[in-house]
């Protein structure tokens, strides 16, 4: 029979290789929240509670490497929502992932969460992906945001897309209700002081037929990790095909270096509804090469986004946190094995 010490070491080894997450508190609607149950036209058809018009629909991806971040993001959304029971999550995962395990993890930490899982065909999009400046950006799941209109039920007309490396400190309903104007397909914070030309190669700008893409458009950089998307308008304009056409061109002529962002800029740059910067305090992960610590942008904060190479959970585990990583810690649901209560 193995010694007690050997058994303890075995348990520690198993625990280290299987991350588990704590159960989050349950959050309830405030008294003035609208009843989303009144929205159902056919309750029998929509028994998964996915088609409530007055709900706030949130789309995210689920990936093993970023699951810890996703769990923290979900907790932050619920904790700061005035109507958390009206928030419905749509999680997209790789078709090769263990969907049962993902569902069990979510259900354990958020027993009352309204959500659905959607498998994403990695192989179909892989043929369109070109290598970028950082290998993590080449993950097929990074491109799932371009396919939300195809993946989500057609009854979902508007969705807030969120990356997994962020937390909200404000009510997501405010962001979800942002006006898209008469014809914009999506809304996001714009950063017109950024060097827009740097997102494309000299080959792009030296080719008149390509550079004219932005003629008569005041195109500015925007971060695709936080977007409000009108899925009805997206479907009507077949914007997934438009994005894929740019990706196919990229395979023949290298016109950009940075993953899934440039096709969005090519299709939507200068054509989006602008959102206050407070809704995407991005870049907290540092640059894509070294991941250096960064400070917040000036102004108020509703959402903190660790875009870039450095992720708060990785820096905390390595005992090399940046100062702002402390703001992420309260939302971390990772269960520490064999912790001793004080």
One Martini backbone bead per residue (centre of mass of N, CA, C, O) as a GRO file, in nm:
protein
  342
    1UNK     BB    1   0.097   0.035   0.023
    2UNK     BB    2   0.089   0.351   0.005
    3UNK     BB    3   0.200   0.615   0.137
    4UNK     BB    4   0.084   0.907   0.261
    5UNK     BB    5   0.286   1.083   0.104
    6UNK     BB    6   0.230   0.965  -0.178
    7UNK     BB    7  -0.071   1.036  -0.185
    8UNK     BB    8  -0.037   1.341  -0.157
    9UNK     BB    9   0.133   1.380  -0.414
   10UNK     BB   10  -0.083   1.270  -0.607
   11UNK     BB   11  -0.304   1.478  -0.541
   12UNK     BB   12  -0.138   1.726  -0.618
   13UNK     BB   13  -0.097   1.646  -0.915
   14UNK     BB   14  -0.395   1.634  -0.997
   15UNK     BB   15  -0.472   1.924  -0.911
   16UNK     BB   16  -0.264   2.071  -1.099
   17UNK     BB   17  -0.415   1.938  -1.374
   18UNK     BB   18  -0.711   2.036  -1.241
   19UNK     BB   19  -0.906   2.287  -1.282
   20UNK     BB   20  -1.100   2.461  -1.042
   21UNK     BB   21  -1.415   2.615  -0.951
   22UNK     BB   22  -1.593   2.827  -0.788
   23UNK     BB   23  -1.876   2.930  -0.650
   24UNK     BB   24  -2.083   3.172  -0.720
   25UNK     BB   25  -2.278   3.402  -0.656
   26UNK     BB   26  -2.600   3.502  -0.644
   27UNK     BB   27  -2.791   3.699  -0.877
   28UNK     BB   28  -3.029   3.968  -0.870
   29UNK     BB   29  -3.282   4.144  -0.954
   30UNK     BB   30  -3.411   4.430  -0.967
   31UNK     BB   31  -3.731   4.559  -0.934
   32UNK     BB   32  -3.701   4.728  -1.230
   33UNK     BB   33  -3.693   4.487  -1.401
   34UNK     BB   34  -3.763   4.336  -1.673
   35UNK     BB   35  -3.961   4.094  -1.823
   36UNK     BB   36  -3.846   3.845  -2.042
   37UNK     BB   37  -4.085   3.633  -2.057
   38UNK     BB   38  -4.275   3.815  -2.248
   39UNK     BB   39  -4.112   3.760  -2.532
   40UNK     BB   40  -4.228   3.494  -2.599
   41UNK     BB   41  -4.380   3.337  -2.873
   42UNK     BB   42  -4.249   3.024  -2.835
   43UNK     BB   43  -4.185   2.836  -2.569
   44UNK     BB   44  -4.132   2.555  -2.698
   45UNK     BB   45  -3.899   2.651  -2.896
   46UNK     BB   46  -3.757   2.840  -2.645
   47UNK     BB   47  -3.643   2.655  -2.389
   48UNK     BB   48  -3.340   2.804  -2.367
   49UNK     BB   49  -3.361   3.117  -2.341
   50UNK     BB   50  -3.258   3.279  -2.631
   51UNK     BB   51  -3.524   3.487  -2.728
   52UNK     BB   52  -3.493   3.741  -2.560
   53UNK     BB   53  -3.519   4.069  -2.637
   54UNK     BB   54  -3.462   4.208  -2.335
   55UNK     BB   55  -3.207   4.087  -2.332
   56UNK     BB   56  -2.867   4.033  -2.262
   57UNK     BB   57  -2.637   3.954  -2.510
   58UNK     BB   58  -2.352   3.731  -2.473
   59UNK     BB   59  -2.036   3.683  -2.633
   60UNK     BB   60  -1.807   3.400  -2.612
   61UNK     BB   61  -1.514   3.231  -2.558
   62UNK     BB   62  -1.390   2.886  -2.513
   63UNK     BB   63  -1.075   2.815  -2.354
   64UNK     BB   64  -0.846   2.654  -2.178
   65UNK     BB   65  -0.629   2.889  -2.159
   66UNK     BB   66  -0.892   3.110  -2.087
   67UNK     BB   67  -1.097   3.015  -1.866
   68UNK     BB   68  -1.022   3.187  -1.621
   69UNK     BB   69  -1.099   3.453  -1.761
   70UNK     BB   70  -1.394   3.388  -1.831
   71UNK     BB   71  -1.498   3.352  -1.541
   72UNK     BB   72  -1.431   3.639  -1.451
   73UNK     BB   73  -1.603   3.788  -1.660
   74UNK     BB   74  -1.877   3.678  -1.580
   75UNK     BB   75  -1.876   3.776  -1.289
   76UNK     BB   76  -1.853   4.081  -1.358
   77UNK     BB   77  -2.115   4.107  -1.510
   78UNK     BB   78  -2.310   4.015  -1.281
   79UNK     BB   79  -2.216   4.202  -1.043
   80UNK     BB   80  -2.280   4.482  -1.231
   81UNK     BB   81  -2.570   4.408  -1.273
   82UNK     BB   82  -2.909   4.503  -1.245
   83UNK     BB   83  -2.994   4.237  -1.452
   84UNK     BB   84  -2.864   3.931  -1.433
   85UNK     BB   85  -3.121   3.749  -1.523
   86UNK     BB   86  -3.105   3.902  -1.827
   87UNK     BB   87  -2.847   3.737  -1.893
   88UNK     BB   88  -2.713   3.596  -2.197
   89UNK     BB   89  -2.503   3.328  -2.288
   90UNK     BB   90  -2.261   3.279  -2.566
   91UNK     BB   91  -2.064   2.993  -2.623
   92UNK     BB   92  -1.761   2.945  -2.797
   93UNK     BB   93  -1.619   2.639  -2.927
   94UNK     BB   94  -1.436   2.396  -3.001
   95UNK     BB   95  -1.517   2.104  -3.161
   96UNK     BB   96  -1.278   1.943  -2.994
   97UNK     BB   97  -1.400   1.999  -2.739
   98UNK     BB   98  -1.529   1.948  -2.412
   99UNK     BB   99  -1.851   2.029  -2.362
  100UNK     BB  100  -1.925   1.887  -2.096
  101UNK     BB  101  -1.703   2.018  -1.925
  102UNK     BB  102  -1.781   2.312  -1.974
  103UNK     BB  103  -2.069   2.292  -1.868
  104UNK     BB  104  -1.995   2.195  -1.582
  105UNK     BB  105  -1.826   2.440  -1.501
  106UNK     BB  106  -2.044   2.655  -1.533
  107UNK     BB  107  -2.267   2.520  -1.353
  108UNK     BB  108  -2.104   2.521  -1.091
  109UNK     BB  109  -2.042   2.838  -1.072
  110UNK     BB  110  -2.337   2.890  -1.246
  111UNK     BB  111  -2.638   2.758  -1.179
  112UNK     BB  112  -2.826   3.023  -1.305
  113UNK     BB  113  -2.728   3.030  -1.586
  114UNK     BB  114  -2.779   3.163  -1.905
  115UNK     BB  115  -2.691   2.920  -2.159
  116UNK     BB  116  -2.484   2.846  -2.456
  117UNK     BB  117  -2.339   2.614  -2.679
  118UNK     BB  118  -2.086   2.642  -2.955
  119UNK     BB  119  -1.958   2.489  -3.215
  120UNK     BB  120  -1.639   2.527  -3.382
  121UNK     BB  121  -1.490   2.516  -3.700
  122UNK     BB  122  -1.160   2.512  -3.723
  123UNK     BB  123  -1.082   2.395  -4.007
  124UNK     BB  124  -1.233   2.597  -4.191
  125UNK     BB  125  -1.055   2.854  -4.091
  126UNK     BB  126  -0.753   2.764  -4.112
  127UNK     BB  127  -0.717   2.811  -4.428
  128UNK     BB  128  -0.730   3.145  -4.376
  129UNK     BB  129  -0.483   3.155  -4.196
  130UNK     BB  130  -0.228   3.371  -4.104
  131UNK     BB  131   0.055   3.453  -3.994
  132UNK     BB  132   0.175   3.622  -3.707
  133UNK     BB  133   0.342   3.791  -3.446
  134UNK     BB  134   0.155   3.583  -3.273
  135UNK     BB  135   0.052   3.265  -3.215
  136UNK     BB  136  -0.211   3.320  -3.046
  137UNK     BB  137  -0.354   3.475  -3.295
  138UNK     BB  138  -0.391   3.188  -3.470
  139UNK     BB  139  -0.634   3.100  -3.338
  140UNK     BB  140  -0.937   3.008  -3.458
  141UNK     BB  141  -1.115   3.128  -3.219
  142UNK     BB  142  -1.049   3.431  -3.287
  143UNK     BB  143  -1.265   3.407  -3.547
  144UNK     BB  144  -1.558   3.369  -3.428
  145UNK     BB  145  -1.671   3.665  -3.442
  146UNK     BB  146  -1.730   3.633  -3.762
  147UNK     BB  147  -1.972   3.387  -3.688
  148UNK     BB  148  -2.219   3.465  -3.506
  149UNK     BB  149  -2.453   3.488  -3.717
  150UNK     BB  150  -2.436   3.168  -3.768
  151UNK     BB  151  -2.445   3.044  -3.469
  152UNK     BB  152  -2.671   3.203  -3.380
  153UNK     BB  153  -2.975   3.264  -3.340
  154UNK     BB  154  -3.197   3.453  -3.531
  155UNK     BB  155  -3.339   3.582  -3.270
  156UNK     BB  156  -3.064   3.719  -3.237
  157UNK     BB  157  -3.004   4.065  -3.294
  158UNK     BB  158  -2.815   4.128  -3.035
  159UNK     BB  159  -2.461   4.164  -2.937
  160UNK     BB  160  -2.207   4.116  -2.693
  161UNK     BB  161  -1.869   4.120  -2.739
  162UNK     BB  162  -1.621   3.924  -2.547
  163UNK     BB  163  -1.344   3.882  -2.410
  164UNK     BB  164  -1.144   3.688  -2.169
  165UNK     BB  165  -0.942   3.955  -2.080
  166UNK     BB  166  -1.182   4.075  -1.882
  167UNK     BB  167  -1.355   4.343  -1.697
  168UNK     BB  168  -1.635   4.460  -1.530
  169UNK     BB  169  -1.753   4.793  -1.363
  170UNK     BB  170  -2.035   4.776  -1.512
  171UNK     BB  171  -2.328   4.797  -1.683
  172UNK     BB  172  -2.396   4.615  -1.968
  173UNK     BB  173  -2.665   4.752  -2.058
  174UNK     BB  174  -2.538   5.015  -2.154
  175UNK     BB  175  -2.382   4.892  -2.391
  176UNK     BB  176  -2.615   4.732  -2.534
  177UNK     BB  177  -2.783   5.021  -2.582
  178UNK     BB  178  -2.622   5.124  -2.799
  179UNK     BB  179  -2.620   5.316  -3.065
  180UNK     BB  180  -2.621   5.241  -3.435
  181UNK     BB  181  -2.807   5.381  -3.589
  182UNK     BB  182  -2.913   5.347  -3.919
  183UNK     BB  183  -2.638   5.141  -4.034
  184UNK     BB  184  -2.477   5.015  -3.825
  185UNK     BB  185  -2.331   4.706  -3.719
  186UNK     BB  186  -2.124   4.840  -3.513
  187UNK     BB  187  -1.984   4.893  -3.178
  188UNK     BB  188  -1.698   5.099  -3.068
  189UNK     BB  189  -1.413   5.201  -2.965
  190UNK     BB  190  -1.220   5.471  -3.077
  191UNK     BB  191  -0.866   5.535  -3.214
  192UNK     BB  192  -0.750   5.817  -3.387
  193UNK     BB  193  -0.442   5.837  -3.265
  194UNK     BB  194  -0.369   5.604  -3.413
  195UNK     BB  195  -0.167   5.423  -3.638
  196UNK     BB  196  -0.330   5.298  -3.900
  197UNK     BB  197  -0.104   5.216  -4.109
  198UNK     BB  198   0.037   4.990  -3.919
  199UNK     BB  199  -0.188   4.755  -3.990
  200UNK     BB  200  -0.030   4.771  -4.268
  201UNK     BB  201   0.140   4.713  -4.537
  202UNK     BB  202   0.323   4.846  -4.790
  203UNK     BB  203   0.173   4.678  -5.007
  204UNK     BB  204  -0.100   4.802  -4.955
  205UNK     BB  205  -0.032   5.117  -4.990
  206UNK     BB  206   0.104   5.073  -5.291
  207UNK     BB  207  -0.188   4.976  -5.371
  208UNK     BB  208  -0.443   5.137  -5.507
  209UNK     BB  209  -0.674   4.918  -5.495
  210UNK     BB  210  -0.638   4.899  -5.178
  211UNK     BB  211  -0.611   5.188  -5.047
  212UNK     BB  212  -0.905   5.274  -5.155
  213UNK     BB  213  -1.077   5.145  -4.933
  214UNK     BB  214  -1.048   5.432  -4.750
  215UNK     BB  215  -1.205   5.603  -4.919
  216UNK     BB  216  -1.418   5.819  -4.763
  217UNK     BB  217  -1.287   5.717  -4.481
  218UNK     BB  218  -1.275   5.753  -4.126
  219UNK     BB  219  -1.037   5.557  -4.026
  220UNK     BB  220  -1.018   5.367  -3.720
  221UNK     BB  221  -0.915   5.228  -3.452
  222UNK     BB  222  -1.034   4.908  -3.320
  223UNK     BB  223  -1.137   4.687  -3.070
  224UNK     BB  224  -1.261   4.344  -3.096
  225UNK     BB  225  -1.314   4.270  -2.776
  226UNK     BB  226  -1.543   4.513  -2.800
  227UNK     BB  227  -1.884   4.457  -2.910
  228UNK     BB  228  -2.164   4.580  -3.086
  229UNK     BB  229  -2.402   4.364  -3.257
  230UNK     BB  230  -2.591   4.353  -3.553
  231UNK     BB  231  -2.709   4.060  -3.676
  232UNK     BB  232  -2.910   4.141  -3.891
  233UNK     BB  233  -2.718   4.325  -4.055
  234UNK     BB  234  -2.501   4.117  -4.098
  235UNK     BB  235  -2.669   3.915  -4.256
  236UNK     BB  236  -2.769   4.108  -4.482
  237UNK     BB  237  -2.448   4.180  -4.560
  238UNK     BB  238  -2.249   3.944  -4.547
  239UNK     BB  239  -1.977   3.986  -4.356
  240UNK     BB  240  -1.829   3.720  -4.350
  241UNK     BB  241  -1.748   3.717  -4.649
  242UNK     BB  242  -1.586   3.981  -4.649
  243UNK     BB  243  -1.371   3.882  -4.450
  244UNK     BB  244  -1.280   3.630  -4.611
  245UNK     BB  245  -1.173   3.782  -4.860
  246UNK     BB  246  -0.934   3.914  -4.710
  247UNK     BB  247  -0.803   3.647  -4.614
  248UNK     BB  248  -0.750   3.537  -4.899
  249UNK     BB  249  -0.565   3.768  -4.988
  250UNK     BB  250  -0.350   3.729  -4.763
  251UNK     BB  251  -0.249   3.453  -4.881
  252UNK     BB  252  -0.129   3.607  -5.145
  253UNK     BB  253  -0.110   3.898  -4.996
  254UNK     BB  254   0.068   4.073  -4.769
  255UNK     BB  255  -0.133   4.318  -4.569
  256UNK     BB  256  -0.078   4.187  -4.277
  257UNK     BB  257   0.016   4.094  -3.908
  258UNK     BB  258  -0.272   4.095  -3.707
  259UNK     BB  259  -0.474   3.874  -3.745
  260UNK     BB  260  -0.826   3.946  -3.691
  261UNK     BB  261  -0.838   4.262  -3.713
  262UNK     BB  262  -0.795   4.379  -4.010
  263UNK     BB  263  -1.061   4.278  -4.144
  264UNK     BB  264  -1.236   4.466  -3.973
  265UNK     BB  265  -1.110   4.731  -4.067
  266UNK     BB  266  -1.172   4.693  -4.372
  267UNK     BB  267  -1.491   4.676  -4.333
  268UNK     BB  268  -1.544   4.900  -4.068
  269UNK     BB  269  -1.374   5.132  -4.108
  270UNK     BB  270  -1.562   5.428  -4.059
  271UNK     BB  271  -1.860   5.245  -3.985
  272UNK     BB  272  -1.898   5.302  -3.684
  273UNK     BB  273  -2.011   5.317  -3.364
  274UNK     BB  274  -1.920   5.518  -3.113
  275UNK     BB  275  -1.756   5.460  -2.804
  276UNK     BB  276  -1.664   5.497  -2.510
  277UNK     BB  277  -1.354   5.437  -2.365
  278UNK     BB  278  -1.452   5.307  -2.093
  279UNK     BB  279  -1.533   5.025  -2.261
  280UNK     BB  280  -1.194   5.009  -2.338
  281UNK     BB  281  -0.930   4.942  -2.138
  282UNK     BB  282  -0.673   4.875  -2.317
  283UNK     BB  283  -0.347   4.710  -2.305
  284UNK     BB  284  -0.279   4.563  -2.016
  285UNK     BB  285  -0.082   4.333  -2.154
  286UNK     BB  286   0.064   4.483  -2.354
  287UNK     BB  287   0.254   4.396  -2.579
  288UNK     BB  288   0.319   4.137  -2.830
  289UNK     BB  289   0.619   4.077  -2.712
  290UNK     BB  290   0.665   4.160  -2.382
  291UNK     BB  291   0.432   4.254  -2.180
  292UNK     BB  292   0.417   4.520  -2.050
  293UNK     BB  293   0.341   4.744  -1.834
  294UNK     BB  294   0.033   4.932  -1.781
  295UNK     BB  295  -0.176   5.196  -1.793
  296UNK     BB  296  -0.430   5.384  -1.780
  297UNK     BB  297  -0.636   5.567  -1.929
  298UNK     BB  298  -0.776   5.845  -1.943
  299UNK     BB  299  -1.044   5.831  -1.740
  300UNK     BB  300  -1.300   5.646  -1.722
  301UNK     BB  301  -1.425   5.316  -1.594
  302UNK     BB  302  -1.593   4.999  -1.720
  303UNK     BB  303  -1.341   4.848  -1.871
  304UNK     BB  304  -1.097   4.587  -1.846
  305UNK     BB  305  -0.816   4.514  -2.081
  306UNK     BB  306  -0.577   4.239  -2.145
  307UNK     BB  307  -0.446   4.317  -2.395
  308UNK     BB  308  -0.205   4.119  -2.510
  309UNK     BB  309   0.037   3.917  -2.378
  310UNK     BB  310  -0.046   3.981  -2.086
  311UNK     BB  311  -0.182   3.794  -1.819
  312UNK     BB  312  -0.289   3.803  -1.500
  313UNK     BB  313  -0.276   3.498  -1.421
  314UNK     BB  314   0.016   3.449  -1.523
  315UNK     BB  315   0.159   3.669  -1.354
  316UNK     BB  316   0.066   3.567  -1.077
  317UNK     BB  317   0.186   3.277  -1.097
  318UNK     BB  318   0.486   3.411  -1.153
  319UNK     BB  319   0.525   3.656  -0.956
  320UNK     BB  320   0.465   3.911  -1.199
  321UNK     BB  321   0.289   4.153  -1.139
  322UNK     BB  322   0.091   4.403  -1.216
  323UNK     BB  323  -0.072   4.648  -1.066
  324UNK     BB  324  -0.358   4.598  -1.225
  325UNK     BB  325  -0.401   4.292  -1.147
  326UNK     BB  326  -0.551   4.347  -0.874
  327UNK     BB  327  -0.834   4.402  -1.019
  328UNK     BB  328  -0.877   4.089  -1.102
  329UNK     BB  329  -0.870   3.904  -0.845
  330UNK     BB  330  -1.179   3.919  -0.731
  331UNK     BB  331  -1.269   3.729  -1.005
  332UNK     BB  332  -1.123   3.478  -0.916
  333UNK     BB  333  -1.231   3.118  -0.927
  334UNK     BB  334  -1.000   2.965  -0.844
  335UNK     BB  335  -0.920   2.665  -0.696
  336UNK     BB  336  -0.738   2.610  -0.413
  337UNK     BB  337  -0.556   2.361  -0.314
  338UNK     BB  338  -0.534   2.302   0.018
  339UNK     BB  339  -0.660   2.522   0.170
  340UNK     BB  340  -0.637   2.731   0.462
  341UNK     BB  341  -0.836   2.844   0.687
  342UNK     BB  342  -0.836   3.135   0.901
   0.00000   0.00000   0.00000
